[in-house]
Coordinates of C-alpha atoms in Angstrom, one line a residue:
X383 CA -12.6 6.5 3.6
X384 CA -9.9 7.5 1.1
X385 CA -8.4 5.0 -0.9
X386 CA -4.9 5.2 -2.8
X387 CA -4.8 3.3 -6.3
X388 CA -0.9 2.7 -6.8
X389 CA -0.7 0.3 -9.6
X390 CA -3.6 -1.9 -11.4
X391 CA -2.3 -5.0 -10.1
X392 CA -1.8 -4.1 -6.6
X393 CA -5.7 -4.8 -5.7
X394 CA -5.4 -8.4 -6.9
X395 CA -2.0 -8.5 -5.0
X396 CA -3.5 -7.5 -1.7
X397 CA -6.9 -9.0 -2.0
X398 CA -5.6 -12.6 -3.3
X399 CA -2.0 -12.7 -2.0
X400 CA -2.4 -11.6 1.7
X401 CA 0.0 -14.3 2.7
X402 CA 2.5 -13.4 -0.1
X403 CA 3.9 -10.1 1.4
X404 CA 7.5 -9.9 2.5
X405 CA 7.7 -9.1 6.1
X406 CA 10.9 -7.4 6.9
X407 CA 10.2 -6.2 10.5
X408 CA 8.4 -9.3 12.3
X409 CA 11.8 -10.5 13.3
X410 CA 12.0 -8.1 16.4
X411 CA 10.1 -9.7 19.4
X412 CA 8.6 -6.5 21.5
X413 CA 7.0 -8.1 24.8
X414 CA 5.6 -5.9 27.0
X415 CA 6.4 -8.3 29.8
X416 CA 10.3 -8.2 29.0
X417 CA 11.9 -7.3 32.4
X418 CA 14.9 -5.5 30.3
X419 CA 12.2 -2.4 29.8
X420 CA 13.7 0.6 31.5
X421 CA 11.5 3.7 32.9
X422 CA 12.6 6.7 31.1
X423 CA 9.5 9.1 31.7
X424 CA 6.5 9.1 34.2
X425 CA 4.3 11.9 33.5
X426 CA 0.5 12.7 33.2
X427 CA -0.1 9.0 34.1
X428 CA 1.7 8.3 31.2
X429 CA 5.0 5.8 31.2
X430 CA 7.8 5.7 28.4
X431 CA 10.3 2.7 28.6
X432 CA 13.3 2.1 27.0
X433 CA 15.0 -1.4 25.9
X434 CA 17.7 -2.4 23.7
X435 CA 17.4 -4.5 20.7
X436 CA 19.9 -7.1 19.7
X437 CA 21.8 -6.2 16.4
X438 CA 20.7 -2.4 16.5
X439 CA 21.7 1.0 17.9
X440 CA 18.2 2.3 18.0
X441 CA 16.1 1.8 21.2
X442 CA 12.6 0.1 21.2
X443 CA 10.2 2.2 23.2
X444 CA 7.3 1.2 25.2
X445 CA 4.3 3.9 26.1
X446 CA 1.6 3.0 28.6
X447 CA -1.2 4.6 30.1
X448 CA -5.1 4.4 31.0
X449 CA -7.0 6.4 28.6
X450 CA -10.8 7.7 29.6
X451 CA -12.2 6.0 26.5
X452 CA -13.7 2.9 25.3
X453 CA -11.6 0.4 23.4
X454 CA -13.8 0.7 20.5
X455 CA -13.5 4.6 20.4
X456 CA -9.7 4.1 20.2
X457 CA -10.0 1.4 17.7
X458 CA -12.1 3.5 15.6
X459 CA -9.5 6.3 15.8
X460 CA -6.6 4.1 14.8
X461 CA -8.7 2.7 11.9
X462 CA -9.6 6.1 10.3
X463 CA -6.5 7.1 8.7
X464 CA -7.5 10.5 8.6
X465 CA -6.6 10.9 11.9
X466 CA -3.0 10.1 12.0
X467 CA -1.7 13.5 11.9
X468 CA -4.0 14.3 14.7
X469 CA -2.4 12.0 17.2
X470 CA 0.6 10.2 15.8
X471 CA 3.8 12.2 16.5
X472 CA 5.3 13.5 13.1
X473 CA 2.6 11.7 11.1
X474 CA 1.7 13.7 7.7
X475 CA -0.9 11.5 6.2
X476 CA -1.8 7.8 5.9
X477 CA -3.4 6.0 3.5
X478 CA -5.3 2.7 3.5
X479 CA -4.4 0.7 0.5
X480 CA -6.9 -2.0 -1.6
X481 CA -7.9 -4.8 0.3
X482 CA -8.9 -3.5 3.7
X483 CA -10.9 -5.7 6.2
X484 CA -11.2 -5.3 9.9
X485 CA -8.8 -7.9 10.5
X486 CA -6.3 -7.3 7.7
X487 CA -4.9 -4.2 5.7
X488 CA -2.0 -2.3 4.3
X489 CA -1.1 1.2 5.0
X490 CA 1.2 3.8 3.5
X491 CA 2.0 6.7 5.4
X492 CA 4.4 9.6 5.4
X493 CA 6.5 11.1 8.5
X494 CA 7.9 14.5 9.0
X495 CA 11.5 14.8 10.1
X496 CA 12.8 18.4 10.7
X497 CA 15.5 19.8 8.3
X498 CA 17.8 19.0 7.2
X499 CA 16.7 15.4 7.7
X500 CA 14.3 13.6 4.7
X501 CA 10.9 12.7 5.7
X502 CA 10.1 8.9 5.9
X503 CA 7.5 6.9 4.3
X504 CA 6.3 3.1 4.9
X505 CA 4.1 0.5 3.8
X506 CA 2.7 -1.5 7.2
X507 CA 0.8 -4.8 7.0
X508 CA -1.6 -4.0 9.6
X509 CA -3.2 -7.2 11.4
X510 CA -5.7 -6.7 14.0
X511 CA -6.7 -9.6 16.8
X512 CA -9.4 -10.0 19.1
X513 CA -9.9 -11.8 22.3
X514 CA -13.8 -12.3 22.4
X515 CA -13.4 -13.6 26.0
X516 CA -11.6 -10.7 27.3
X517 CA -12.8 -8.0 24.7
X518 CA -9.2 -7.3 24.4
X519 CA -7.8 -5.8 20.8
X520 CA -4.2 -6.5 19.5
X521 CA -2.9 -4.4 16.4
X522 CA 0.5 -5.4 14.7
X523 CA 2.1 -3.3 12.0
X524 CA 5.0 -4.8 10.3
X525 CA 6.9 -2.7 7.7
X526 CA 6.7 -4.8 4.0
X527 CA 8.4 -4.2 0.7
X528 CA 6.9 -3.0 -2.4
X529 CA 3.5 -2.2 -3.0
X530 CA 4.2 1.8 -3.4
X531 CA 7.0 2.9 -5.5
X532 CA 9.8 4.6 -3.5
X533 CA 10.4 8.3 -3.7
X534 CA 12.4 11.1 -2.6
X535 CA 11.5 10.3 1.0
X536 CA 13.7 7.7 2.9
X537 CA 11.6 4.1 2.9
X538 CA 11.4 2.8 6.3
X539 CA 12.1 -0.8 5.9
X540 CA 12.5 -1.8 9.4
X541 CA 9.3 -1.1 11.7
X542 CA 7.7 -3.3 14.2
X543 CA 4.8 -1.5 16.0
X544 CA 2.2 -3.4 18.8
X545 CA -0.6 -1.9 20.0
X546 CA -2.4 -3.9 22.8
X547 CA -5.9 -2.7 24.1
X548 CA -7.3 -3.9 27.5
X549 CA -10.9 -2.9 28.3
X550 CA -10.8 -2.1 32.4
X551 CA -14.4 -1.1 32.0
X552 CA -17.1 0.5 29.5
X553 CA -15.0 4.1 29.7
X554 CA -11.7 3.0 30.4
X555 CA -9.1 1.3 28.6
X556 CA -5.3 0.5 29.3
X557 CA -2.9 0.7 26.5
X558 CA 0.3 -0.3 25.7
X559 CA 2.5 0.5 22.7
X560 CA 5.6 -0.9 21.8
X561 CA 7.9 -0.3 18.8
X562 CA 11.4 -0.4 17.2
X563 CA 12.2 1.4 14.1
X564 CA 15.4 1.7 11.9
X565 CA 15.0 5.2 10.4
X566 CA 17.7 4.6 7.6
X567 CA 19.4 7.5 6.2
X568 CA 21.8 9.8 7.9
X569 CA 20.6 10.5 11.3
X570 CA 22.8 9.8 14.1
X571 CA 21.6 7.0 16.5
X572 CA 22.3 8.9 19.8
X573 CA 19.8 11.7 17.9
X574 CA 16.9 9.1 17.1
X575 CA 17.4 7.5 20.7
X576 CA 17.0 11.0 22.5
X577 CA 14.0 11.8 20.1
X578 CA 12.2 8.5 20.7
X579 CA 10.8 9.5 24.1
X580 CA 8.4 12.2 22.9
X581 CA 6.7 10.1 20.3
X582 CA 4.6 7.6 22.7
X583 CA 4.2 10.5 25.3
X584 CA 3.0 13.3 23.0
X585 CA 0.9 10.6 20.9
X586 CA -0.9 8.9 23.5
X587 CA -1.8 12.0 24.8
X588 CA -3.3 13.1 21.6
X589 CA -4.9 9.8 20.8
X590 CA -7.1 10.1 24.2
X591 CA -8.2 13.7 23.1
X592 CA -9.4 12.5 19.7
X593 CA -11.1 9.4 21.2
X594 CA -13.2 11.6 22.9
X595 CA -14.2 13.9 20.3
X596 CA -18.2 13.2 19.3
X597 CA -17.4 11.2 15.7
X598 CA -15.2 8.5 18.0
X599 CA -16.5 8.5 21.8
X600 CA -19.6 6.8 20.9
X601 CA -18.0 4.1 18.6
X602 CA -19.6 0.5 18.4
X603 CA -17.9 -2.8 16.9
X604 CA -20.0 -4.2 14.1
X605 CA -20.4 -8.1 14.7
X606 CA -20.8 -10.6 11.8
X607 CA -22.7 -13.8 12.1
X608 CA -19.8 -15.8 13.7
X609 CA -19.5 -12.9 16.5
X610 CA -16.5 -12.0 15.3
X611 CA -15.7 -8.2 14.8
X612 CA -16.4 -6.9 11.0
X613 CA -15.9 -3.2 11.4
X614 CA -16.5 -0.3 14.0
X615 CA -19.0 2.7 13.6

């Protein structure tokens, strides 16, 4: 995998100080079982929901579907930053910072916005949690400050993303994706809310396609001596 070396102290900060990051998005609670989710779109077996977030004019969204792909195949796609532009709506590129493990990582990425809006970039703390009994995998992404110097892009400083992957059988996975992001900059809130519906719908469609490509569809988890997942191949 490609790595980005930002500053000489970054590696030490990530490897030895995982607990010291400043999380600026984790105060938003995104519960998929919240009854306040309202269905906005149901097409091609993908459901998209919106809900209000206290203190924000931007809606949270939830996308749900059942994919014809294994949990390990989907996780391998998500862990491979080279695929970001292949499935995440608007993603230009994503790079994993130093200090990555299967359970913990920091990721830098850039999202394309149509002219005249400026592109957005972000640094996320990525946590991967496994349930050994059920086989479920949860991936949490929260915006953090620092690590990568700000540029001409607008830095996303409030972003909370949750992926919940639940195996139905060896070849099918239920995926639930919930997210709330404050885009910053000079984009009208009404326009952001109007565009949100496309992000989970088109992204989930493409994620299934990528997960079924030869490099990913036969993916298997790698386990350590304690039977915890250490990687995916």
